[in-house]
Tab-separated table of N, CA and C in Angstrom:
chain	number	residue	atom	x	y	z
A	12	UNK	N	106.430	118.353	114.924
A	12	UNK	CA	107.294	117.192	114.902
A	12	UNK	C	107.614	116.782	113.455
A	13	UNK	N	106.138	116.497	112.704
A	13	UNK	CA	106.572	116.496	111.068
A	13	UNK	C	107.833	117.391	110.279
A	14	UNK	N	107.461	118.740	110.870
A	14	UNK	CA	108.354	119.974	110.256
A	14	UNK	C	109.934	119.757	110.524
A	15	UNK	N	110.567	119.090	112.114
A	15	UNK	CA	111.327	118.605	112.371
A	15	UNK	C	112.041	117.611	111.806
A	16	UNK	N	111.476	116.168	111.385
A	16	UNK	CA	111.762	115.232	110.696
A	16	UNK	C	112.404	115.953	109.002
A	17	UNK	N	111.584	116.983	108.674
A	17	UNK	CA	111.621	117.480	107.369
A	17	UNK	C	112.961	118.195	107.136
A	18	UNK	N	113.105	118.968	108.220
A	18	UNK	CA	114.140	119.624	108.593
A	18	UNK	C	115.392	118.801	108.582
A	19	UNK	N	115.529	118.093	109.441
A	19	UNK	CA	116.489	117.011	109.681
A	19	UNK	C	117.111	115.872	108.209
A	20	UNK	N	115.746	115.967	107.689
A	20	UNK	CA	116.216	115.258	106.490
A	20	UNK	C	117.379	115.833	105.319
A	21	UNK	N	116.607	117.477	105.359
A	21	UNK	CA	117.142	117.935	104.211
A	21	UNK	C	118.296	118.402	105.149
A	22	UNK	N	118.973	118.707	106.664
A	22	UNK	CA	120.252	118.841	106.982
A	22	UNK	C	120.967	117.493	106.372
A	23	UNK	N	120.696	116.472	106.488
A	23	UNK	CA	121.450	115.153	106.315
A	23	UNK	C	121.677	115.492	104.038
A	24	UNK	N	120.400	115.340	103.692
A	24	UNK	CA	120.910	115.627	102.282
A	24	UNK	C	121.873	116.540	101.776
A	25	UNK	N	121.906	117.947	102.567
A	25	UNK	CA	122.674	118.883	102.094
A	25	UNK	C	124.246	118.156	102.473
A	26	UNK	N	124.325	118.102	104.140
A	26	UNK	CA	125.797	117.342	104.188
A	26	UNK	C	125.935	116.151	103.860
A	27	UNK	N	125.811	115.527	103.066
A	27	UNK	CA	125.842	114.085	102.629
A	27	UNK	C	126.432	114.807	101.183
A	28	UNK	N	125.936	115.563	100.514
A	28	UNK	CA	126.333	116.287	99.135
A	28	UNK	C	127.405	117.074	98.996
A	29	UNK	N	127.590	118.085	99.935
A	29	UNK	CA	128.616	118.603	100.422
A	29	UNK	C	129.676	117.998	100.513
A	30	UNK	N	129.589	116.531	101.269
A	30	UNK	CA	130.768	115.569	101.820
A	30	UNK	C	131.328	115.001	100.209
A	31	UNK	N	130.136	114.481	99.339
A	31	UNK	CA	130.261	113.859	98.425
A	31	UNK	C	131.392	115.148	97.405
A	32	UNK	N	130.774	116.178	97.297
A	32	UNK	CA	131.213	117.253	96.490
A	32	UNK	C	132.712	117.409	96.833
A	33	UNK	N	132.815	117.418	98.308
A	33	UNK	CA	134.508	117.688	98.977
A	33	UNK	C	135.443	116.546	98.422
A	34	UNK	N	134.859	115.443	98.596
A	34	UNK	CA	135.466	114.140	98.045
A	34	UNK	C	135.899	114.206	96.477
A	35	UNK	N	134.938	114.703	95.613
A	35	UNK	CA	135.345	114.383	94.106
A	35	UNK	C	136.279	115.568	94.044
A	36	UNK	N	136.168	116.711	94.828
A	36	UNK	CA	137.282	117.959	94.665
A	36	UNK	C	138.695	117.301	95.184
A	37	UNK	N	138.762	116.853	96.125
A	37	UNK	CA	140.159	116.492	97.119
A	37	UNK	C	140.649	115.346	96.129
A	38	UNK	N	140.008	114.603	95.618
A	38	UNK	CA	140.572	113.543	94.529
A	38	UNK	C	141.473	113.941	93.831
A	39	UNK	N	141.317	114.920	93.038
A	39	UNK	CA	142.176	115.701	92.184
A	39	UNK	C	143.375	116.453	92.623
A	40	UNK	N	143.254	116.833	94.320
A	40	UNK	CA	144.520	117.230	94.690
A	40	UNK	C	145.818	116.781	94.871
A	41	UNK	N	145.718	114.962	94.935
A	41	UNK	CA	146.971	114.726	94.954
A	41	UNK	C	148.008	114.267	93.870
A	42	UNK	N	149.164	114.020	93.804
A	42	UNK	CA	150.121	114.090	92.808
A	42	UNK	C	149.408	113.023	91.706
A	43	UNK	N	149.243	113.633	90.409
A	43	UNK	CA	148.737	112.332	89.331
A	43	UNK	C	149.838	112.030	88.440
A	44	UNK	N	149.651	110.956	88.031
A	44	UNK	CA	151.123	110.813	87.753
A	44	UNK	C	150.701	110.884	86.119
A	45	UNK	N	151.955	111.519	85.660
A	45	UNK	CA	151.699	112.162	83.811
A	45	UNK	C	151.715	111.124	83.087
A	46	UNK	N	151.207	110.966	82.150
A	46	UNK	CA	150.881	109.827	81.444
A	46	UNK	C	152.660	109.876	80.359
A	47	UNK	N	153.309	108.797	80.891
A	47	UNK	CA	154.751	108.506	80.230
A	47	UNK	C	154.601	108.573	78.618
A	48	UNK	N	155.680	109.269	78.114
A	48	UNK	CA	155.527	109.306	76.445
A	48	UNK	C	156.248	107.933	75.910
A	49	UNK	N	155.687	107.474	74.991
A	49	UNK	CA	155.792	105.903	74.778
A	49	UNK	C	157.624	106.193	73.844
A	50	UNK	N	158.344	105.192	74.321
A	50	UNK	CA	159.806	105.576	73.947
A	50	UNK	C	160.120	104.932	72.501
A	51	UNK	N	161.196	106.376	71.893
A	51	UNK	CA	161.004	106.258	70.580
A	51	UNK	C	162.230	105.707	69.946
A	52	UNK	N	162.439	104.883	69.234
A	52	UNK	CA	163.413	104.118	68.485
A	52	UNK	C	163.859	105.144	67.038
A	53	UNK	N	165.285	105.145	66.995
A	53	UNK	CA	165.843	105.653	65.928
A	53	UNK	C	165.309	104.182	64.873
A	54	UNK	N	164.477	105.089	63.273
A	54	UNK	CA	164.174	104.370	62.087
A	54	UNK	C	165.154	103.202	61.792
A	55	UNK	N	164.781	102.150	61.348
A	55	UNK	CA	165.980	101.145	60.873
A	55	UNK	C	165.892	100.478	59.509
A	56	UNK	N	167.062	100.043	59.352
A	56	UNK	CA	167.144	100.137	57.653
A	56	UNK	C	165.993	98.333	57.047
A	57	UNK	N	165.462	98.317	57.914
A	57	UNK	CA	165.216	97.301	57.004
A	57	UNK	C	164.189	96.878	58.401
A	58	UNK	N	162.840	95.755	58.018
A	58	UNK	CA	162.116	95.512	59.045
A	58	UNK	C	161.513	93.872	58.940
A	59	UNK	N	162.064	93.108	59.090
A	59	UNK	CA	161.666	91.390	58.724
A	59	UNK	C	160.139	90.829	59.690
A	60	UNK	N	159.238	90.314	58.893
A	60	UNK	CA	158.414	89.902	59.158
A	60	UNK	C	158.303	88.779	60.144
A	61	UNK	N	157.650	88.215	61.123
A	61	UNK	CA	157.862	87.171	61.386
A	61	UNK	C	156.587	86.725	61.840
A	62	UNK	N	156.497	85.080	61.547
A	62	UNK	CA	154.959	84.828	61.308
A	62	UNK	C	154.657	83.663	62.673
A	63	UNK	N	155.954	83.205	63.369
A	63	UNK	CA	155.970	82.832	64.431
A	63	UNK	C	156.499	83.094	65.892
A	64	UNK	N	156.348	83.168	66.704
A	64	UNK	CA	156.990	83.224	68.191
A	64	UNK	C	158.014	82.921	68.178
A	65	UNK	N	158.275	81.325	68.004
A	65	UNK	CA	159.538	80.609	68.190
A	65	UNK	C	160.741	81.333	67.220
A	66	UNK	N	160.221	82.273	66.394
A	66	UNK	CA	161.348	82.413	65.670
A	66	UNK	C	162.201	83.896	65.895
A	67	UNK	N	162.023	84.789	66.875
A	67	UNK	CA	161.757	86.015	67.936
A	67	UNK	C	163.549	85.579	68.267
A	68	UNK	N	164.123	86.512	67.888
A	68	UNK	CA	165.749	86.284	68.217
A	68	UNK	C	165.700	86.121	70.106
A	69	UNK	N	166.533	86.057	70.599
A	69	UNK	CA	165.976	85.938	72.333
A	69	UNK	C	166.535	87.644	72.659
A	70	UNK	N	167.516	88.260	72.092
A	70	UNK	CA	167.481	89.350	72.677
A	70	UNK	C	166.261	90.300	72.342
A	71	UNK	N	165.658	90.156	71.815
A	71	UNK	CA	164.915	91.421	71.564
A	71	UNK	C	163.355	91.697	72.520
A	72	UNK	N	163.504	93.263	72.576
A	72	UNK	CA	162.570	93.879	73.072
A	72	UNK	C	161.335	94.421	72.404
A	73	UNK	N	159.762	94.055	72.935
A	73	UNK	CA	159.029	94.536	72.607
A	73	UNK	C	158.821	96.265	72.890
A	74	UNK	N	158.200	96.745	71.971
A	74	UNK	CA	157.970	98.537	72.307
A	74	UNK	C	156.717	98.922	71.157
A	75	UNK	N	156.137	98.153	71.132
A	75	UNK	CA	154.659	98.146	70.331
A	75	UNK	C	153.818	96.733	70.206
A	76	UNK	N	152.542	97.047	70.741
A	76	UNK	CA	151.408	96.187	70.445
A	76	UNK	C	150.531	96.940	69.394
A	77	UNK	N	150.260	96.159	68.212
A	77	UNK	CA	149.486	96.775	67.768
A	77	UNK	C	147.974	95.690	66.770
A	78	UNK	N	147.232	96.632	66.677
A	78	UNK	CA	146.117	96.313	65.439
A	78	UNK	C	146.429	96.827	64.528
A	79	UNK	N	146.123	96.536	63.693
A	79	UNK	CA	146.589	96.817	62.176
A	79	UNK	C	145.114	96.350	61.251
A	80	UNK	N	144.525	97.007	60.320
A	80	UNK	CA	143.395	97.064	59.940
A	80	UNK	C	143.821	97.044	58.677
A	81	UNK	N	143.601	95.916	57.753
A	81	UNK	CA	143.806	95.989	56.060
A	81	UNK	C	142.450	95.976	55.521
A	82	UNK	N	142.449	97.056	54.228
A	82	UNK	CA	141.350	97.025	53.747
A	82	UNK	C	141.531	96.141	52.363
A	83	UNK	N	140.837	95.283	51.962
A	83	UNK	CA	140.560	94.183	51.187
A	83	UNK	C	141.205	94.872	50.193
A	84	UNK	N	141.619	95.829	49.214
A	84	UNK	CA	141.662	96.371	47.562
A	84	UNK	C	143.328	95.454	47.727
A	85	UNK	N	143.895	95.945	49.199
A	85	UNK	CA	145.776	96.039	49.102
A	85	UNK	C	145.850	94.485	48.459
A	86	UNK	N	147.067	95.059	47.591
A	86	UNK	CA	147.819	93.689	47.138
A	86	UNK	C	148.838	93.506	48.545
A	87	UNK	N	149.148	91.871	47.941
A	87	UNK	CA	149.126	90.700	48.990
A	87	UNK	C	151.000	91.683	49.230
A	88	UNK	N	151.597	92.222	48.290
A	88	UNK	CA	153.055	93.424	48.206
A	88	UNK	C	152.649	94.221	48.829
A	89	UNK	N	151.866	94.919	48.654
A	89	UNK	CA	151.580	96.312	49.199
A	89	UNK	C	151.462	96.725	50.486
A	90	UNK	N	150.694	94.817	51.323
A	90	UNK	CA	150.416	94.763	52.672
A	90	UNK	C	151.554	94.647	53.234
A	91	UNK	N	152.931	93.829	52.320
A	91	UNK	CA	154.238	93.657	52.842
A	91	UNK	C	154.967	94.435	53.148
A	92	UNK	N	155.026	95.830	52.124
A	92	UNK	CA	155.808	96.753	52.294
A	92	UNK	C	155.150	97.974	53.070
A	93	UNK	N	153.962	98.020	53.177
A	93	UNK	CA	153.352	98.611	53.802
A	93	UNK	C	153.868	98.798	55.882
A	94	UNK	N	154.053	97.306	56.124
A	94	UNK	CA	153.986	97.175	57.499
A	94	UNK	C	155.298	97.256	57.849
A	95	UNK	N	156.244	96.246	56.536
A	95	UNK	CA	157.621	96.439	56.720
A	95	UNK	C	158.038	98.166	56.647
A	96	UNK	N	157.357	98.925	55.990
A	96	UNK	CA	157.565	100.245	56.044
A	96	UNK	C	157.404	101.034	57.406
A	97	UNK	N	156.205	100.765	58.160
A	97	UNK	CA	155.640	101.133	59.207
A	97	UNK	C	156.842	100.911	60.268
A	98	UNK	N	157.171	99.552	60.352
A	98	UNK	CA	158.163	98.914	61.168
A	98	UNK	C	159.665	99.833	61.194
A	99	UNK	N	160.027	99.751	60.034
A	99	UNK	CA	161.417	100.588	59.778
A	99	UNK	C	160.736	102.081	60.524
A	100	UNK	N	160.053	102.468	60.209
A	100	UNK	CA	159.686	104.352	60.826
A	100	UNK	C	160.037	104.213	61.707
A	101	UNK	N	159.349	103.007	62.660
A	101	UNK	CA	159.119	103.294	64.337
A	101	UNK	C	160.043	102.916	64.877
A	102	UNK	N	161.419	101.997	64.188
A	102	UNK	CA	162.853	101.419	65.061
A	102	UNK	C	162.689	99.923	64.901
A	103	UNK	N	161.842	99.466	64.108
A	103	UNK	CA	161.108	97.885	64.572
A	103	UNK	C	162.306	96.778	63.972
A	104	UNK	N	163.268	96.564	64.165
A	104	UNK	CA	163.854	95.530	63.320
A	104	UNK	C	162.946	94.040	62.767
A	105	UNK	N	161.980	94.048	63.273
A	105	UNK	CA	160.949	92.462	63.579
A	105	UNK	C	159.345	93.120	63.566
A	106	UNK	N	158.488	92.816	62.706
A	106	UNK	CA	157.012	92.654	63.510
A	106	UNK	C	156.897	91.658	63.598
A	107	UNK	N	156.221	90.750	64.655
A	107	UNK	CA	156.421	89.564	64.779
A	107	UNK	C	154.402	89.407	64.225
A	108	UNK	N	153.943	89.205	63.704
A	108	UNK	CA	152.680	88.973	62.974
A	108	UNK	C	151.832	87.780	64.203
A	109	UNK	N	150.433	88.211	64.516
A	109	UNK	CA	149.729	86.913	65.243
A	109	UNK	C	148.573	86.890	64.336
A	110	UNK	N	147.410	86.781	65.039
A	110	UNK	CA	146.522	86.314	64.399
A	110	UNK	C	145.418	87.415	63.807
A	111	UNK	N	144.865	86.739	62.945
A	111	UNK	CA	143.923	87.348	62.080
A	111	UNK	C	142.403	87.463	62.067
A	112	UNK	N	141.619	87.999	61.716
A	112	UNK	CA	139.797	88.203	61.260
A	112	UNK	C	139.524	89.121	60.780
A	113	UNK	N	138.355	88.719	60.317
A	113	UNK	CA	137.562	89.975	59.347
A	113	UNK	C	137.265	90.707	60.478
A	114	UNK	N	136.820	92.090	60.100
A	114	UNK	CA	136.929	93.201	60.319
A	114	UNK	C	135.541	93.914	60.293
A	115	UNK	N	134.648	94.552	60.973
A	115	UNK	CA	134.028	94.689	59.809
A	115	UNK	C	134.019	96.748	59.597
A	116	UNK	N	135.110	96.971	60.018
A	116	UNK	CA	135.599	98.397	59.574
A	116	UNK	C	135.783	98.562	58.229
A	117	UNK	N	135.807	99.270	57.320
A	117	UNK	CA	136.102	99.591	55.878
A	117	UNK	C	136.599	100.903	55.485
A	118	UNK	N	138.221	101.162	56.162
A	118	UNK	CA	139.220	101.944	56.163
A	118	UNK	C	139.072	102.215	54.858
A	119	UNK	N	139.857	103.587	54.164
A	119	UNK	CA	140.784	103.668	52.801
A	119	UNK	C	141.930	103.071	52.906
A	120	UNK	N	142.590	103.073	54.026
A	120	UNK	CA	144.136	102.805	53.858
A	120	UNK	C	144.376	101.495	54.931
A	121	UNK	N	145.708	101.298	54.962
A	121	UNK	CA	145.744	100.396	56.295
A	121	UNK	C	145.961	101.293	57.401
A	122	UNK	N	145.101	100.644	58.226
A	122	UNK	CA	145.350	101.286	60.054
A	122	UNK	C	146.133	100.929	60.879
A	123	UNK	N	146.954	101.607	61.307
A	123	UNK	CA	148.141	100.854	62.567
A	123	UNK	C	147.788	101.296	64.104
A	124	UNK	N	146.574	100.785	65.271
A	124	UNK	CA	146.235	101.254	66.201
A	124	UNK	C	147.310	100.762	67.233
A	125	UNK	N	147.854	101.393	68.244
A	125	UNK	CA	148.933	100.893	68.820
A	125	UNK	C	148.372	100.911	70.653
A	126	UNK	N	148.815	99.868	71.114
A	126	UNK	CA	148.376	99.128	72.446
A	126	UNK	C	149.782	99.703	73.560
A	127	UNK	N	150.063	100.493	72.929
A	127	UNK	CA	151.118	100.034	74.206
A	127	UNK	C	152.711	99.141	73.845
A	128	UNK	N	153.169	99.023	74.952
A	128	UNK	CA	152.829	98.936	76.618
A	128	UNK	C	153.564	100.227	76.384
A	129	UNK	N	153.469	100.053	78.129
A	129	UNK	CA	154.102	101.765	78.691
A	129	UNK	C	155.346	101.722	78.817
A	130	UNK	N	155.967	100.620	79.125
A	130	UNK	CA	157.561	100.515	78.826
A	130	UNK	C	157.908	99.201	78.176
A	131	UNK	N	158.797	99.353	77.882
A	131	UNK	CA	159.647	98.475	76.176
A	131	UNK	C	159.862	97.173	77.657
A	132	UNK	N	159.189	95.810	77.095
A	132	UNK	CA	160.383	94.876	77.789
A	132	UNK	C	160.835	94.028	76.711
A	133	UNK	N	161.572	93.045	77.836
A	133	UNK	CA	162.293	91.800	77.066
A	133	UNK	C	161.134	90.881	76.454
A	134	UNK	N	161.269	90.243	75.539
A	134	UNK	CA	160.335	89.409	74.789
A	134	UNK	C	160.740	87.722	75.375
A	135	UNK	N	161.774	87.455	75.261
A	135	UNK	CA	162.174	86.320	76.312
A	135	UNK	C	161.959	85.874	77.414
A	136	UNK	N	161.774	87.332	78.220
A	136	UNK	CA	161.376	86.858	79.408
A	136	UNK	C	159.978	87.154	80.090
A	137	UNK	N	159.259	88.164	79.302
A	137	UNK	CA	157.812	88.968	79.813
A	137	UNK	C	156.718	88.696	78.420
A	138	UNK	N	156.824	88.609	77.743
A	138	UNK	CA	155.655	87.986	76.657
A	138	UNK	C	154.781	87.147	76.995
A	139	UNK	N	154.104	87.622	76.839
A	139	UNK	CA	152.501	86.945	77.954
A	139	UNK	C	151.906	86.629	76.546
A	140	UNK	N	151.695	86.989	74.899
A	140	UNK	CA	151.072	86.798	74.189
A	140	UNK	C	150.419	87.827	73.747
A	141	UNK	N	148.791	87.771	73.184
A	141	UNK	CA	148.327	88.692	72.608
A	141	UNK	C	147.443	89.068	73.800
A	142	UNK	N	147.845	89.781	74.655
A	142	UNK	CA	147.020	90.418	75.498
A	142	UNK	C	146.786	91.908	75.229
A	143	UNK	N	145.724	92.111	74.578
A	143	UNK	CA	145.882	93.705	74.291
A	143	UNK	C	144.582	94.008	73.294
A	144	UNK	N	144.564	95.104	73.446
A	144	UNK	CA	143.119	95.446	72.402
A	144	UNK	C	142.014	94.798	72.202
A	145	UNK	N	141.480	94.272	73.025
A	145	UNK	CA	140.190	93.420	73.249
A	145	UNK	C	139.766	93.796	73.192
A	146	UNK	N	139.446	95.096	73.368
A	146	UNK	CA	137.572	95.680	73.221
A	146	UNK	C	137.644	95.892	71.894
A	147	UNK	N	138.648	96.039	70.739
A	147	UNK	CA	138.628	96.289	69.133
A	147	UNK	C	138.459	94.613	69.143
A	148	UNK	N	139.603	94.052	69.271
A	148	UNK	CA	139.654	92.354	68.730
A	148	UNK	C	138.491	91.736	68.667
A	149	UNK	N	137.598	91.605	69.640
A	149	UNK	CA	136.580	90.851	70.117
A	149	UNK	C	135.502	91.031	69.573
A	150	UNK	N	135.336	92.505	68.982
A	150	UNK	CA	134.128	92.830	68.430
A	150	UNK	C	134.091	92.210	66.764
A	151	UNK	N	135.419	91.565	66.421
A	151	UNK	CA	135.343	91.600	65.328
A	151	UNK	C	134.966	90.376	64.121
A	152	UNK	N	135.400	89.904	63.735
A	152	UNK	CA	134.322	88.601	62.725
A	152	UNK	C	135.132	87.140	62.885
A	153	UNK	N	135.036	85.743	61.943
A	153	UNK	CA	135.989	85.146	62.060
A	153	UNK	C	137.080	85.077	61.852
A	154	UNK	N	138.234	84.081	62.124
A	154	UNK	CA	139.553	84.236	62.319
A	154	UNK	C	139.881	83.706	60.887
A	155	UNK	N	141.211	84.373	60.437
A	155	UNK	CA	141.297	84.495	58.467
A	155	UNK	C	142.502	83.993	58.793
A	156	UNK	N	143.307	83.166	57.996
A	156	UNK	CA	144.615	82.694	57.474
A	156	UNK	C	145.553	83.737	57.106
A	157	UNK	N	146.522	84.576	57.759
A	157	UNK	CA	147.310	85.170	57.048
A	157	UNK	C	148.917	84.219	57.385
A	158	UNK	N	149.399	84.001	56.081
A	158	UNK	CA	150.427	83.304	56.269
A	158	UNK	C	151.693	84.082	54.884
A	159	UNK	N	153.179	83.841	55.634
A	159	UNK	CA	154.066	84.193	54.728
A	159	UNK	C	153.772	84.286	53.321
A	160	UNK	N	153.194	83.002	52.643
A	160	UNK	CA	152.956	82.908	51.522
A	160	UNK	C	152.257	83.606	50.596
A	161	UNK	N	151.192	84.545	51.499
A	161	UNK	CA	150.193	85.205	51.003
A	161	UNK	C	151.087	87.332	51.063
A	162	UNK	N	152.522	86.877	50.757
A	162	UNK	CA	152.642	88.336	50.603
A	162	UNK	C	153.708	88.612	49.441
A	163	UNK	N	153.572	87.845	48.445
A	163	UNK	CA	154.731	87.964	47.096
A	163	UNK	C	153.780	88.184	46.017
A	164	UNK	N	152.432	88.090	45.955
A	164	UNK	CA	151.602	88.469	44.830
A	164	UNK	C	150.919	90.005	44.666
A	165	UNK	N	150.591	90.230	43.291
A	165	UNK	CA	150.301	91.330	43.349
A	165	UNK	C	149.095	91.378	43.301
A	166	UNK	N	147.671	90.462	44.274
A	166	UNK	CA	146.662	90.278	44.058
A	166	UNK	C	146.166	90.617	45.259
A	167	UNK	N	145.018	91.135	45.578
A	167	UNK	CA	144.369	91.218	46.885
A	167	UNK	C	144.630	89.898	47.516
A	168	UNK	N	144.699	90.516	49.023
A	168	UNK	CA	145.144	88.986	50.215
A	168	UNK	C	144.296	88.897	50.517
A	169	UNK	N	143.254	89.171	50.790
A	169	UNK	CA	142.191	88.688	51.464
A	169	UNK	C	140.505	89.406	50.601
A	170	UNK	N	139.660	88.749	51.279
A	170	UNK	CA	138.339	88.638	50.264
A	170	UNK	C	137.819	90.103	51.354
A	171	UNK	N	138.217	90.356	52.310
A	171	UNK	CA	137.569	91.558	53.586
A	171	UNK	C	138.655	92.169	54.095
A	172	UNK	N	138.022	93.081	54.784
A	172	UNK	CA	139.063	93.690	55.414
A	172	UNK	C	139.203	92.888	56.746
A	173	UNK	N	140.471	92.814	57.026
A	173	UNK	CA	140.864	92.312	58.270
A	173	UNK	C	141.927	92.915	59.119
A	174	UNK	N	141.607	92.680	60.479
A	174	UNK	CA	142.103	93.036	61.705
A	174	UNK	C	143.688	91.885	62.060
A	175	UNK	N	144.706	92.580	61.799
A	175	UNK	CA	145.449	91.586	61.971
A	175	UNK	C	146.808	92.004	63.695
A	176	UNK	N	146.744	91.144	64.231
A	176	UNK	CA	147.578	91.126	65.846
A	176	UNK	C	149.462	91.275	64.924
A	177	UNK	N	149.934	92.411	65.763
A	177	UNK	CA	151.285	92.487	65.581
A	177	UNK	C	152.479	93.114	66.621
A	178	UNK	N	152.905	92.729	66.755
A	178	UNK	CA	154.147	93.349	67.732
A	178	UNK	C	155.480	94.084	67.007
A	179	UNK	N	156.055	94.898	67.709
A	179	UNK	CA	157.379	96.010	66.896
A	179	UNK	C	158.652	95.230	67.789
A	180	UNK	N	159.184	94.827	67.617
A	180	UNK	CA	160.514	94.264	68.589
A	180	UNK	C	161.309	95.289	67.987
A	181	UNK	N	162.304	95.281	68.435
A	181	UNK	CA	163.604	96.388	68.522
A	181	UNK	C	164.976	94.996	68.888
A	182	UNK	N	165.434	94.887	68.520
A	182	UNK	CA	167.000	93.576	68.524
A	182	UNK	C	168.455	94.036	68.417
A	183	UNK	N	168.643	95.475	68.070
A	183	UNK	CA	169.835	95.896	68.148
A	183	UNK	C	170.257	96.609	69.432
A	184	UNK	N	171.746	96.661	69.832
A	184	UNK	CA	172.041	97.233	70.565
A	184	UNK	C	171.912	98.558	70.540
A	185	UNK	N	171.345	99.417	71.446
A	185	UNK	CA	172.120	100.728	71.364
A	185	UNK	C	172.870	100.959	72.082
């Protein structure tokens, strides 16, 4: 009777594993859908900063969330033309700039980590805010002052490196 019970057990373990095994195989059989290539903007001649929301023309579309990682050496220029540079590559007529903190990464250069989204919307009507990159954001130190003023000198902007919130809008027709 023991030998029975024993028996019975290890039938139930084997098909219980089996079932489990069929399951993680059949998962994979049906249609997955390809991960969309994030859509690319012809370069533009020029890329304006912007340090508030309210000031977001109403036509324009977001097509980048990003982090952006400055390492303390950059002059307060360097960070300007740096992003305004970044911006023009990717189509950005606007980064619209949010908020700031130390960091406690210690890049060589500046970092541009990009969030997304998976498709470009309207900023007028779908802008939810800084929803994005939280598991980088959160880990990171207190919140630092970056303001317009702090980008016409040729002096380091900040005392650390910091993690700064930015968006790519796109405002022209194509």
């Amino acid at each position: 009777m023991m030998e029975l019970e024993k028996e019975k057990t290890v039938r139930h373990f084997v098909t219980y594993a089996l079932l489990a095994s069929l399951l993680l195989m059949l998962s994979g059989c049906g249609e997955k859908e390809v991960g969309r290539e994030k859509e690319r903007f012809a370069p533009t001649d020029a890329a304006v900063l912007l340090f508030a929301e309210s000031t977001v023309p109403p036509s324009c579309l977001v097509f980048s969330h990003l982090l952006i990682t400055i390492p303390t050496r950059l002059s307060e220029q360097s960070i300007s033309s740096r992003i305004t540079a970044y911006g023009k590559q990717e189509g950005a007529d606007y980064v619209l700039i949010g908020m700031s903190r130390q960091s406690d990464r210690n890049p060589d250069s500046i970092l541009f980590n990009d969030y997304g989204p998976d498709t470009v919307y309207d900023f007028g009507a779908d802008w939810a805010g800084w929803n994005f990159g939280f598991d980088e954001w959160y880990g990171q130190g207190p919140l630092v002052g970056f303001e317009p003023d702090q980008l016409n000198a040729d002096e380091p902007a900040f005392a650390t490196t910091v993690m700064t919130q930015a968006a790519l809008l796109r405002c022209q027709p194509e």
